[in-house]
Every structure is written in C-alpha cells, then in structure tokens.
Amino acid sequence: MKKVFTSIFMFTIVLSYAQDFTRSESTGLGFGNFEVVDFNSDGFPDLVGVDFNFNNQDELYVAINNGDSPTTYTSEVILVTNITGNPTTGDIDGDGDMDILYTNEDTDEINSLINDGAQNFTNIGLSIFGINRLKFTDLDGDGNPDIIGINRSTDYMLINFRLPDGTNQSLDISFDEDVQSFDVVDLDGNTFADIVVGFEEFDGKQVSLVNFNNFFLEEEAIISNKNDGIVQVKFHDLNGDDDQDIVILWDDGLSVWLNESNNFFDERLLVEAGFSDNVRSFDIADYDGDQIDDIVWGTNSNGIFWFNNTGADDFVYEKKEVGTVSPAFQLNSADIDLDGDLDILAANGDYWYYENNLGTPSSNQELIQAQITLAPNPATDYIEVMDTKQQYISYSIMNIDGKVLRQADYTSSKIDLSDLSHGTYMISLININAQQSVVQFIKK
C-alpha cells in the first residue's frame, strides 16, 4: 500500500424540497437488517431479512417480490433461532440458486441455508466461527467465492478461502481498536481483494487498508485523529475515473477519499449533517438517470435525505427530503419494480421502500415479458442471447441492486463477461420499438 496524503476541499449544497419519492404502505416486514437478492430468477429483486426479537427467537424471512404495482411481497419465515450480525447471500453450492449465510449467536458458528431452487432451504453448519457481519465474494481471484466478516464485540476479522480443490484456508486479524465497518474491492488490479476497515475511534487509527501478501494479511492505517466517530465505510468510484474511492460516513457528515492513482488519496468533504442529529446509514447510486452518482442518507430522528449530485467533478449537491422514516438503520437502492429507476429501501425494525418518481430516461421504455434464454447460465466468460425474434439495438448490465455497470450497443448475440466478478446480474435488452426485456444471469 502507498502512503496517503490529504487535502481538504469545500462542498456545496443547494436546498430544495419536492416529493420525488413516494413511501410505500406498511409492508408488514419487521426487518432490523436485510439484503437484496433474486431468489426465483424472475428479475424482480427479492429480500432476505432478520426480525430481531428480545426472546432470542429471531425470525429470518425470505420475501419474494410479486412483481406487481405497487410492489408487494410474499414472505415466509424460513428459520427461527438466535441470529447475530447480518446474513448475506450467494451461490454457496454452485447450483445457480442463491443461498444464505448467517451466524448463530448461541454457537458462534456460521451456517448455510442451501436453496433447492424452489426456496426450500436446508440448514448446514460450516464449522467457521467468530464473525457475524458477513460478505460472500471472491477474494483471491480463483473463481471461488470466499467468506469474510467481522465481529464488533471482539474486534476481530476472519477470512475463509474456498480453494479450487475443495479445501478451506483461513486467515484472521485482531484489532486493538473498536472495529465498526468494512468493505472489499480490488484496488490495485492484482486480482487479490483489498479491505477497508473503519473503527469507532475519535483519535488514533480510524481507517485501515488490509491486503494480502502471499496469503498473509498486512494492515496499514490511512486515516487517524479526525476527532469524529465512523459509522460506515464503503468502496465506490464516486467520480467515475475507474478507480475505487473510499467513502466514509461519520457521525455528522460524509467524506470521500478520492483514489487519484496508485492508491494515493485526496480527502474531500461531501456533505455535513447541518443539524444536531446523528446520521445512521447511507447509500450511493444514480437516482435521476444522469449517469452521475448521488447520495442518500438516513438519520436518527430527522428522516431520509437525497443529495442530488449536479456535477461529477466539483461535488455540488442539491439536498431534498425523501421521507420521515427514522431511525434509518439501513438504506439500500434497487429497482424493485423494474421501471428503469432506482428505488430507496429502508429498515428501522420495519421495512419500507420509497418508489422513485423522478422518471429517468429508461423508465419511459415499455417493459415486455419476452421469453429470452441466455446460455450458458450460470456463465463464465460470456453469455449468448438465444432469442432470435427480437431485433435489439442496445443492452445494459446491472448488479442486483440495479446499478448500471455497462451500457453498450447490441452488435452481437454473444456478450463478453470477462470484466465481471462472481455474482448475480441482470441484463436489460432494448429492441427497435423501445421495448425493454430484463433477464437475470449468474457469473461464476
């Protein structure tokens, strides 16, 4: 890792008030946290979430998106047990179906819930212990997704590598500081993931980068003594230069450390809270379809706000109130109704969504239920569109949250996937009549 230098830049916020998002009626889902995933491969984002109860009988739900308007869910409790941290999802057994990982608080063991393809789940203990805030992603570039997580109570991180020969190898690291949050991405293009870790400290080390060196973990502190508590850290290419930046949510504002090159960073203050209320959560996405990422954040008691980025380079934001849901423990973005724009999903013990009314350009296209086959699916290097009845002119590839990763002209039925990491994606195909078809696929 390279040494970090900083320079502070001012930001601009223009205040505005409009009803650009409409809150749902009560969904009846009591989520303390949740993850967006498509369990039944219909393209509509579903949910897995936990309803935490004081009697240690927590309920883990699968909520299937019914694909109607307004969006409703058919939910089922698939597990009642004592759960800690946040579950995550992924294709654990390689059969093309999305499975679930969670940590049992009583045993401290990570368990997998294996999906048979019809949303029937089998619980299997994995003999991995000590972490409960989980991610499932390929960390070493071998095509096999690995398990990484932290434990806030013990200030501990563990990585369990799933090796090609079917065996596992684990690495761990204990921190002296109070670990709060982490995220994973390959910063330097060496196929090994880098990890950003945020600590709940007001002085001393507050953010570190952790990377792999011959399957050893190396930690380097990059932010210290900022006199503010960290809530959450994320990797995100905020200025569109193809380098992953570090976005940090503090108790009273949001800043970005722009990755200028070779992991040299410039600090820029993005948004300050401006009121006496802690910020609890945030997300980054393009909500108005202008190809520039915006910010939403949720507060402890003052509701949820959207900061519309009016210029990618100078970070000028127009602040608008989204709604009054508070406290907003978690925010996510996903196109839950497949109308072409990203909606805002929130959890505060209940689950709510705010439908996007901004009318992005793609939302003017008609969604058709065409019978499209992609082969192979799951795929490795490419997918081929087998539908020969439609004349397509363009396509987009999105992650499960609806973030557009690629937009291109449709020049061949065979579409290259070599730049995509392991995971679940959607492809949107536009035909000559401006009709849109959306199909899900899995990249192995």
Short mmCIF file of C-alpha atoms in Angstrom, two decimals:
data_model
loop_
_atom_site.label_atom_id
_atom_site.label_comp_id
_atom_site.label_asym_id
_atom_site.label_seq_id
_atom_site.Cartn_x
_atom_site.Cartn_y
_atom_site.Cartn_z
CA MET A 1 0.00 0.00 0.00
CA LYS A 2 1.15 3.54 -0.75
CA LYS A 3 1.34 6.37 1.72
CA VAL A 4 -1.79 8.54 1.82
CA PHE A 5 -1.81 12.31 1.58
CA THR A 6 -4.78 14.58 2.09
CA SER A 7 -6.11 17.95 1.05
CA ILE A 8 -9.48 19.37 2.11
CA PHE A 9 -11.91 20.79 -0.45
CA MET A 10 -15.16 22.57 0.25
CA PHE A 11 -18.51 21.26 -0.93
CA THR A 12 -21.73 22.99 -1.97
CA ILE A 13 -25.32 22.05 -1.13
CA VAL A 14 -28.39 23.68 -2.64
CA LEU A 15 -31.54 23.13 -0.60
CA SER A 16 -34.71 22.04 -2.38
CA TYR A 17 -37.94 20.34 -1.37
CA ALA A 18 -40.06 18.13 -3.62
CA GLN A 19 -41.84 14.79 -3.48
CA ASP A 20 -39.51 12.86 -5.76
CA PHE A 21 -40.05 9.60 -3.87
CA THR A 22 -43.28 8.06 -2.58
CA ARG A 23 -43.24 5.94 0.57
CA SER A 24 -44.89 2.54 0.47
CA GLU A 25 -47.71 1.48 2.69
CA SER A 26 -46.62 -0.81 5.51
CA THR A 27 -45.09 -3.94 4.03
CA GLY A 28 -45.63 -5.94 7.22
CA LEU A 29 -41.95 -6.95 7.19
CA GLY A 30 -40.17 -6.35 10.50
CA PHE A 31 -36.57 -6.18 9.33
CA GLY A 32 -33.70 -5.00 11.50
CA ASN A 33 -31.44 -5.62 8.51
CA PHE A 34 -31.87 -7.10 5.03
CA GLU A 35 -30.14 -7.92 1.77
CA VAL A 36 -31.43 -7.61 -1.80
CA VAL A 37 -31.28 -10.81 -3.87
CA ASP A 38 -33.28 -12.51 -6.64
CA PHE A 39 -34.20 -15.96 -5.32
CA ASN A 40 -36.52 -17.12 -8.11
CA SER A 41 -34.65 -15.68 -11.13
CA ASP A 42 -37.59 -13.60 -12.37
CA GLY A 43 -35.55 -10.37 -12.45
CA PHE A 44 -37.53 -8.74 -9.62
CA PRO A 45 -35.35 -8.10 -6.54
CA ASP A 46 -36.40 -10.14 -3.51
CA LEU A 47 -35.26 -9.77 0.10
CA VAL A 48 -33.79 -11.77 2.93
CA GLY A 49 -34.02 -10.12 6.33
CA VAL A 50 -33.99 -10.67 10.06
CA ASP A 51 -36.65 -9.68 12.57
CA PHE A 52 -34.71 -9.49 15.84
CA ASN A 53 -36.74 -10.38 18.94
CA PHE A 54 -35.89 -9.90 22.60
CA ASN A 55 -36.67 -13.53 23.45
CA ASN A 56 -33.72 -14.75 21.34
CA GLN A 57 -36.12 -16.27 18.85
CA ASP A 58 -35.15 -14.19 15.83
CA GLU A 59 -37.00 -14.79 12.59
CA LEU A 60 -35.18 -15.00 9.26
CA TYR A 61 -37.52 -14.13 6.38
CA VAL A 62 -37.40 -14.65 2.66
CA ALA A 63 -39.65 -12.08 0.96
CA ILE A 64 -40.44 -12.77 -2.71
CA ASN A 65 -41.23 -9.75 -4.87
CA ASN A 66 -44.64 -10.36 -6.50
CA GLY A 67 -43.80 -8.15 -9.49
CA ASP A 68 -46.96 -6.05 -9.11
CA SER A 69 -47.55 -2.31 -8.80
CA PRO A 70 -47.25 -1.03 -6.18
CA THR A 71 -44.71 -3.64 -5.13
CA THR A 72 -45.86 -6.28 -2.64
CA TYR A 73 -44.07 -9.28 -1.18
CA THR A 74 -44.96 -12.84 -0.27
CA SER A 75 -42.91 -13.58 2.83
CA GLU A 76 -42.08 -16.75 4.70
CA VAL A 77 -40.19 -17.35 7.92
CA ILE A 78 -37.61 -19.97 6.99
CA LEU A 79 -35.71 -20.08 10.28
CA VAL A 80 -36.35 -19.23 13.94
CA THR A 81 -33.18 -19.13 16.02
CA ASN A 82 -30.81 -16.72 17.79
CA ILE A 83 -29.08 -14.75 14.99
CA THR A 84 -26.29 -12.21 15.39
CA GLY A 85 -24.90 -9.66 12.91
CA ASN A 86 -26.12 -9.55 9.34
CA PRO A 87 -26.69 -12.51 7.00
CA THR A 88 -25.52 -12.48 3.41
CA THR A 89 -26.34 -14.38 0.22
CA GLY A 90 -24.55 -16.14 -2.61
CA ASP A 91 -24.46 -19.34 -4.63
CA ILE A 92 -22.70 -21.41 -1.99
CA ASP A 93 -23.08 -24.84 -3.60
CA GLY A 94 -22.60 -23.73 -7.23
CA ASP A 95 -26.01 -24.89 -8.50
CA GLY A 96 -27.15 -21.49 -9.78
CA ASP A 97 -29.52 -20.79 -6.86
CA MET A 98 -28.97 -18.11 -4.24
CA ASP A 99 -28.29 -19.46 -0.75
CA ILE A 100 -27.98 -17.71 2.64
CA LEU A 101 -25.20 -17.43 5.22
CA TYR A 102 -25.87 -16.41 8.84
CA THR A 103 -24.21 -16.69 12.26
CA ASN A 104 -25.92 -18.46 15.15
CA GLU A 105 -25.35 -16.38 18.28
CA ASP A 106 -25.62 -19.36 20.65
CA THR A 107 -22.91 -21.42 18.91
CA ASP A 108 -20.97 -18.56 17.21
CA GLU A 109 -20.96 -20.74 14.08
CA ILE A 110 -21.64 -19.65 10.51
CA ASN A 111 -24.42 -21.70 8.95
CA SER A 112 -25.54 -22.02 5.34
CA LEU A 113 -29.15 -22.28 4.21
CA ILE A 114 -28.96 -24.16 0.91
CA ASN A 115 -31.70 -23.33 -1.58
CA ASP A 116 -33.10 -26.23 -3.64
CA GLY A 117 -34.31 -23.82 -6.35
CA ALA A 118 -37.87 -23.66 -5.04
CA GLN A 119 -36.98 -21.60 -1.95
CA ASN A 120 -36.81 -24.64 0.31
CA PHE A 121 -33.74 -24.29 2.50
CA THR A 122 -31.57 -26.86 4.28
CA ASN A 123 -29.53 -25.68 7.27
CA ILE A 124 -25.87 -26.81 7.32
CA GLY A 125 -23.19 -25.79 9.83
CA LEU A 126 -19.88 -24.77 8.24
CA SER A 127 -17.55 -25.09 11.28
CA ILE A 128 -16.45 -21.47 10.80
CA PHE A 129 -16.58 -19.40 13.98
CA GLY A 130 -16.03 -15.92 15.35
CA ILE A 131 -17.55 -13.49 12.79
CA ASN A 132 -21.13 -12.35 12.23
CA ARG A 133 -21.18 -9.38 9.83
CA LEU A 134 -20.64 -11.31 6.65
CA LYS A 135 -19.81 -10.91 2.96
CA PHE A 136 -19.51 -13.68 0.36
CA THR A 137 -17.20 -12.75 -2.51
CA ASP A 138 -14.14 -13.97 -4.39
CA LEU A 139 -11.18 -12.52 -2.50
CA ASP A 140 -8.26 -14.29 -4.18
CA GLY A 141 -9.33 -14.29 -7.83
CA ASP A 142 -9.62 -18.07 -8.19
CA GLY A 143 -13.30 -18.01 -9.20
CA ASN A 144 -14.46 -19.46 -5.88
CA PRO A 145 -16.33 -17.04 -3.61
CA ASP A 146 -14.92 -16.79 -0.10
CA ILE A 147 -16.36 -15.79 3.29
CA ILE A 148 -15.18 -12.66 5.09
CA GLY A 149 -16.60 -10.98 8.15
CA ILE A 150 -16.01 -9.03 11.33
CA ASN A 151 -17.15 -9.24 14.92
CA ARG A 152 -17.69 -5.84 16.55
CA SER A 153 -17.72 -7.30 20.06
CA THR A 154 -14.28 -8.91 19.77
CA ASP A 155 -12.71 -6.53 17.17
CA TYR A 156 -11.88 -9.50 15.01
CA MET A 157 -11.81 -10.23 11.26
CA LEU A 158 -11.68 -13.66 9.65
CA ILE A 159 -11.38 -14.73 6.01
CA ASN A 160 -12.23 -18.27 4.94
CA PHE A 161 -10.88 -19.05 1.46
CA ARG A 162 -12.71 -21.75 -0.51
CA LEU A 163 -9.90 -23.28 -2.57
CA PRO A 164 -10.31 -24.95 -6.01
CA ASP A 165 -9.51 -28.39 -4.57
CA GLY A 166 -12.49 -28.15 -2.20
CA THR A 167 -10.47 -27.41 0.93
CA ASN A 168 -10.55 -24.25 3.02
CA GLN A 169 -7.83 -21.95 4.32
CA SER A 170 -8.44 -19.27 6.94
CA LEU A 171 -6.66 -16.03 7.82
CA ASP A 172 -7.58 -13.76 10.70
CA ILE A 173 -6.57 -10.48 12.29
CA SER A 174 -7.38 -8.93 15.67
CA PHE A 175 -7.57 -5.16 16.03
CA ASP A 176 -6.71 -3.01 19.06
CA GLU A 177 -9.43 -0.52 18.08
CA ASP A 178 -13.23 -0.89 18.05
CA VAL A 179 -13.96 -2.25 14.56
CA GLN A 180 -17.18 -0.86 13.11
CA SER A 181 -17.44 -1.49 9.36
CA PHE A 182 -15.60 -2.93 6.36
CA ASP A 183 -15.83 -3.28 2.58
CA VAL A 184 -13.97 -5.26 -0.08
CA VAL A 185 -12.67 -4.46 -3.60
CA ASP A 186 -9.53 -5.00 -5.69
CA LEU A 187 -7.92 -1.56 -5.53
CA ASP A 188 -4.72 -2.22 -7.43
CA GLY A 189 -5.84 -4.75 -10.05
CA ASN A 190 -3.69 -7.62 -8.75
CA THR A 191 -6.75 -9.99 -8.53
CA PHE A 192 -6.46 -10.04 -4.72
CA ALA A 193 -9.07 -8.03 -2.87
CA ASP A 194 -8.21 -5.11 -0.63
CA ILE A 195 -10.22 -4.44 2.50
CA VAL A 196 -11.07 -1.08 4.04
CA VAL A 197 -11.84 -1.20 7.77
CA GLY A 198 -13.41 1.61 9.79
CA PHE A 199 -13.01 1.95 13.56
CA GLU A 200 -15.23 3.67 16.10
CA GLU A 201 -12.42 5.80 17.49
CA PHE A 202 -12.23 9.58 17.98
CA ASP A 203 -8.45 9.69 17.99
CA GLY A 204 -5.72 7.34 16.87
CA LYS A 205 -6.32 4.92 13.99
CA GLN A 206 -9.76 5.29 12.37
CA VAL A 207 -9.44 3.71 8.90
CA SER A 208 -7.07 0.99 7.69
CA LEU A 209 -6.44 -0.82 4.44
CA VAL A 210 -5.82 -4.56 4.73
CA ASN A 211 -4.38 -6.51 1.80
CA PHE A 212 -2.98 -9.95 1.06
CA ASN A 213 0.68 -10.77 0.56
CA ASN A 214 1.28 -14.46 -0.13
CA PHE A 215 -1.80 -15.27 1.95
CA PHE A 216 -0.66 -13.10 4.84
CA LEU A 217 -2.69 -10.09 5.93
CA GLU A 218 -0.98 -6.70 6.02
CA GLU A 219 -2.63 -3.69 7.65
CA GLU A 220 -1.82 -0.03 7.04
CA ALA A 221 -3.52 2.82 8.88
CA ILE A 222 -4.53 5.55 6.43
CA ILE A 223 -6.75 7.89 8.50
CA SER A 224 -6.12 8.93 12.09
CA ASN A 225 -7.08 11.61 14.60
CA LYS A 226 -10.09 13.09 12.80
CA ASN A 227 -11.97 13.64 16.09
CA ASP A 228 -15.20 12.10 14.82
CA GLY A 229 -16.76 8.65 15.06
CA ILE A 230 -17.02 6.41 11.98
CA VAL A 231 -20.38 4.82 11.22
CA GLN A 232 -19.71 3.08 7.89
CA VAL A 233 -17.08 2.76 5.15
CA LYS A 234 -17.60 1.78 1.51
CA PHE A 235 -15.56 1.44 -1.65
CA HIS A 236 -17.16 3.31 -4.57
CA ASP A 237 -15.91 5.02 -7.74
CA LEU A 238 -17.56 8.32 -6.87
CA ASN A 239 -16.02 10.49 -9.61
CA GLY A 240 -16.22 7.96 -12.47
CA ASP A 241 -12.49 7.66 -13.16
CA ASP A 242 -12.47 3.83 -12.83
CA ASP A 243 -10.50 3.99 -9.55
CA GLN A 244 -12.25 2.85 -6.39
CA ASP A 245 -12.52 5.61 -3.78
CA ILE A 246 -13.19 5.28 -0.05
CA VAL A 247 -16.43 6.87 1.13
CA ILE A 248 -16.74 7.38 4.88
CA LEU A 249 -19.86 8.13 6.91
CA TRP A 250 -19.01 9.95 10.13
CA ASP A 251 -21.45 10.78 12.91
CA ASP A 252 -22.13 14.21 11.42
CA GLY A 253 -21.22 14.03 7.73
CA LEU A 254 -19.87 12.20 4.70
CA SER A 255 -16.43 12.45 3.12
CA VAL A 256 -14.65 10.74 0.25
CA TRP A 257 -11.01 9.85 -0.13
CA LEU A 258 -10.53 10.05 -3.89
CA ASN A 259 -8.13 7.48 -5.29
CA GLU A 260 -6.00 9.65 -7.55
CA SER A 261 -3.61 6.89 -8.70
CA ASN A 262 -1.61 4.05 -7.18
CA ASN A 263 -3.69 4.35 -4.00
CA PHE A 264 -2.79 7.96 -3.29
CA PHE A 265 -5.88 9.62 -1.86
CA ASP A 266 -7.27 13.16 -1.66
CA GLU A 267 -9.85 13.84 1.04
CA ARG A 268 -12.97 15.82 0.14
CA LEU A 269 -15.82 16.68 2.43
CA LEU A 270 -19.08 15.84 0.66
CA VAL A 271 -21.98 16.59 2.99
CA GLU A 272 -22.36 17.82 6.56
CA ALA A 273 -25.42 16.96 8.61
CA GLY A 274 -26.27 20.58 9.41
CA PHE A 275 -28.43 19.64 12.37
CA SER A 276 -27.98 18.08 15.78
CA ASP A 277 -28.76 14.52 14.78
CA ASN A 278 -26.52 11.56 14.06
CA VAL A 279 -26.52 10.00 10.59
CA ARG A 280 -27.14 6.24 10.74
CA SER A 281 -26.77 4.94 7.17
CA PHE A 282 -26.10 5.90 3.55
CA ASP A 283 -26.04 4.58 0.01
CA ILE A 284 -24.65 5.79 -3.32
CA ALA A 285 -26.48 5.41 -6.65
CA ASP A 286 -27.71 7.33 -9.70
CA TYR A 287 -31.33 8.09 -8.80
CA ASP A 288 -32.16 10.60 -11.55
CA GLY A 289 -30.56 8.81 -14.51
CA ASP A 290 -27.98 11.48 -15.36
CA GLN A 291 -25.07 8.98 -15.12
CA ILE A 292 -23.72 10.79 -12.02
CA ASP A 293 -23.92 9.07 -8.65
CA ASP A 294 -25.93 10.71 -5.89
CA ILE A 295 -26.12 10.08 -2.14
CA VAL A 296 -28.94 9.18 0.21
CA TRP A 297 -28.58 9.07 3.96
CA GLY A 298 -30.79 8.20 6.87
CA THR A 299 -30.70 9.93 10.24
CA ASN A 300 -31.55 9.01 13.79
CA SER A 301 -34.71 11.12 14.01
CA ASN A 302 -34.91 13.61 11.11
CA GLY A 303 -35.74 11.25 8.24
CA ILE A 304 -34.04 10.32 4.95
CA PHE A 305 -32.44 12.80 2.53
CA TRP A 306 -31.35 12.62 -1.10
CA PHE A 307 -28.30 14.63 -2.19
CA ASN A 308 -28.52 15.03 -5.96
CA ASN A 309 -25.06 15.44 -7.45
CA THR A 310 -25.33 18.22 -10.04
CA GLY A 311 -21.73 17.87 -11.22
CA ALA A 312 -19.41 14.87 -11.00
CA ASP A 313 -16.16 16.83 -10.61
CA ASP A 314 -16.98 19.54 -8.07
CA PHE A 315 -19.44 17.55 -5.88
CA VAL A 316 -22.21 20.13 -5.80
CA TYR A 317 -25.32 18.65 -4.20
CA GLU A 318 -28.95 19.62 -4.18
CA LYS A 319 -30.48 18.42 -0.92
CA LYS A 320 -34.03 17.06 -0.93
CA GLU A 321 -36.07 15.34 1.73
CA VAL A 322 -37.07 11.79 0.81
CA GLY A 323 -39.26 10.93 3.79
CA THR A 324 -39.67 10.69 7.52
CA VAL A 325 -38.69 7.07 8.28
CA SER A 326 -36.44 7.24 11.36
CA PRO A 327 -34.20 5.92 12.67
CA ALA A 328 -32.95 4.57 9.36
CA PHE A 329 -30.68 1.72 10.43
CA GLN A 330 -30.03 0.59 6.83
CA LEU A 331 -30.50 2.00 3.34
CA ASN A 332 -30.21 0.14 0.03
CA SER A 333 -31.02 1.01 -3.57
CA ALA A 334 -32.70 -1.33 -6.05
CA ASP A 335 -35.11 -1.14 -8.96
CA ILE A 336 -37.75 -3.23 -7.19
CA ASP A 337 -40.48 -2.61 -9.79
CA LEU A 338 -38.20 -2.86 -12.87
CA ASP A 339 -39.35 0.50 -14.21
CA GLY A 340 -35.79 1.62 -15.00
CA ASP A 341 -35.01 3.77 -11.96
CA LEU A 342 -33.60 3.00 -8.53
CA ASP A 343 -35.89 2.99 -5.52
CA ILE A 344 -34.76 3.52 -1.91
CA LEU A 345 -35.19 0.69 0.59
CA ALA A 346 -35.03 1.32 4.34
CA ALA A 347 -35.11 -0.70 7.56
CA ASN A 348 -35.70 0.54 11.10
CA GLY A 349 -37.26 -2.54 12.67
CA ASP A 350 -39.80 -2.34 9.86
CA TYR A 351 -39.07 -2.48 6.14
CA TRP A 352 -40.17 0.41 3.90
CA TYR A 353 -39.46 1.38 0.32
CA TYR A 354 -39.64 4.75 -1.43
CA GLU A 355 -40.70 4.49 -5.07
CA ASN A 356 -38.66 6.68 -7.39
CA ASN A 357 -40.86 9.23 -9.22
CA LEU A 358 -38.06 11.05 -11.00
CA GLY A 359 -38.80 9.48 -14.39
CA THR A 360 -35.35 8.50 -15.60
CA PRO A 361 -34.93 8.12 -19.38
CA SER A 362 -35.08 4.33 -19.27
CA SER A 363 -38.35 4.40 -17.33
CA ASN A 364 -40.11 5.68 -20.47
CA GLN A 365 -39.46 2.36 -22.15
CA GLU A 366 -42.09 -0.35 -22.13
CA LEU A 367 -41.19 -3.46 -20.16
CA ILE A 368 -42.18 -6.58 -22.06
CA GLN A 369 -42.28 -10.14 -20.76
CA ALA A 370 -40.38 -11.74 -23.62
CA GLN A 371 -39.24 -15.35 -23.43
CA ILE A 372 -35.48 -14.85 -23.58
CA THR A 373 -32.93 -17.58 -22.96
CA LEU A 374 -29.33 -16.88 -22.03
CA ALA A 375 -26.76 -19.61 -22.49
CA PRO A 376 -24.77 -20.69 -20.68
CA ASN A 377 -26.37 -19.60 -17.40
CA PRO A 378 -24.54 -19.69 -14.99
CA ALA A 379 -21.81 -18.34 -17.24
CA THR A 380 -18.06 -17.84 -17.04
CA ASP A 381 -16.61 -15.83 -19.92
CA TYR A 382 -19.68 -14.89 -21.96
CA ILE A 383 -23.43 -15.25 -22.37
CA GLU A 384 -25.34 -15.59 -25.60
CA VAL A 385 -28.84 -14.24 -26.18
CA MET A 386 -30.78 -17.08 -27.79
CA ASP A 387 -33.91 -15.04 -28.66
CA THR A 388 -33.95 -14.54 -32.45
CA LYS A 389 -37.42 -12.98 -32.74
CA GLN A 390 -36.44 -9.55 -31.41
CA GLN A 391 -34.16 -7.03 -33.07
CA TYR A 392 -32.16 -5.49 -30.22
CA ILE A 393 -30.29 -2.22 -30.51
CA SER A 394 -28.69 -1.80 -27.05
CA TYR A 395 -28.18 -3.51 -23.73
CA SER A 396 -27.23 -2.72 -20.14
CA ILE A 397 -25.76 -4.96 -17.45
CA MET A 398 -26.73 -4.20 -13.85
CA ASN A 399 -25.92 -5.67 -10.48
CA ILE A 400 -28.72 -6.99 -8.29
CA ASP A 401 -29.13 -3.54 -6.69
CA GLY A 402 -29.88 -2.06 -10.13
CA LYS A 403 -26.62 -0.16 -10.54
CA VAL A 404 -25.68 0.01 -14.23
CA LEU A 405 -22.23 -1.48 -14.78
CA ARG A 406 -22.15 -1.39 -18.58
CA GLN A 407 -24.19 0.21 -21.38
CA ALA A 408 -23.43 -0.63 -25.00
CA ASP A 409 -24.85 -1.08 -28.48
CA TYR A 410 -26.12 -4.57 -29.23
CA THR A 411 -23.84 -5.73 -32.04
CA SER A 412 -23.65 -9.45 -31.32
CA SER A 413 -25.74 -12.04 -29.53
CA LYS A 414 -22.59 -13.14 -27.67
CA ILE A 415 -21.77 -10.74 -24.82
CA ASP A 416 -18.41 -10.73 -23.05
CA LEU A 417 -18.45 -11.10 -19.25
CA SER A 418 -14.71 -11.22 -18.56
CA ASP A 419 -14.73 -7.92 -16.65
CA LEU A 420 -17.43 -9.05 -14.21
CA SER A 421 -16.68 -10.65 -10.86
CA HIS A 422 -18.57 -13.64 -9.48
CA GLY A 423 -22.18 -12.78 -8.67
CA THR A 424 -25.75 -12.28 -9.83
CA TYR A 425 -26.55 -9.73 -12.54
CA MET A 426 -29.37 -8.58 -14.78
CA ILE A 427 -29.19 -7.71 -18.46
CA SER A 428 -31.65 -5.23 -19.94
CA LEU A 429 -32.20 -5.53 -23.71
CA ILE A 430 -33.82 -2.73 -25.75
CA ASN A 431 -35.39 -3.55 -29.11
CA ILE A 432 -36.09 -1.29 -32.11
CA ASN A 433 -39.57 -0.48 -30.68
CA ALA A 434 -38.02 0.88 -27.46
CA GLN A 435 -39.30 -2.14 -25.55
CA GLN A 436 -37.23 -3.43 -22.65
CA SER A 437 -36.66 -7.02 -21.57
CA VAL A 438 -34.83 -7.87 -18.34
CA VAL A 439 -33.21 -11.25 -17.66
CA GLN A 440 -31.11 -12.42 -14.72
CA PHE A 441 -27.86 -14.39 -15.06
CA ILE A 442 -25.09 -15.63 -12.79
CA LYS A 443 -21.37 -15.13 -13.43
CA LYS A 444 -19.35 -17.98 -11.93
#
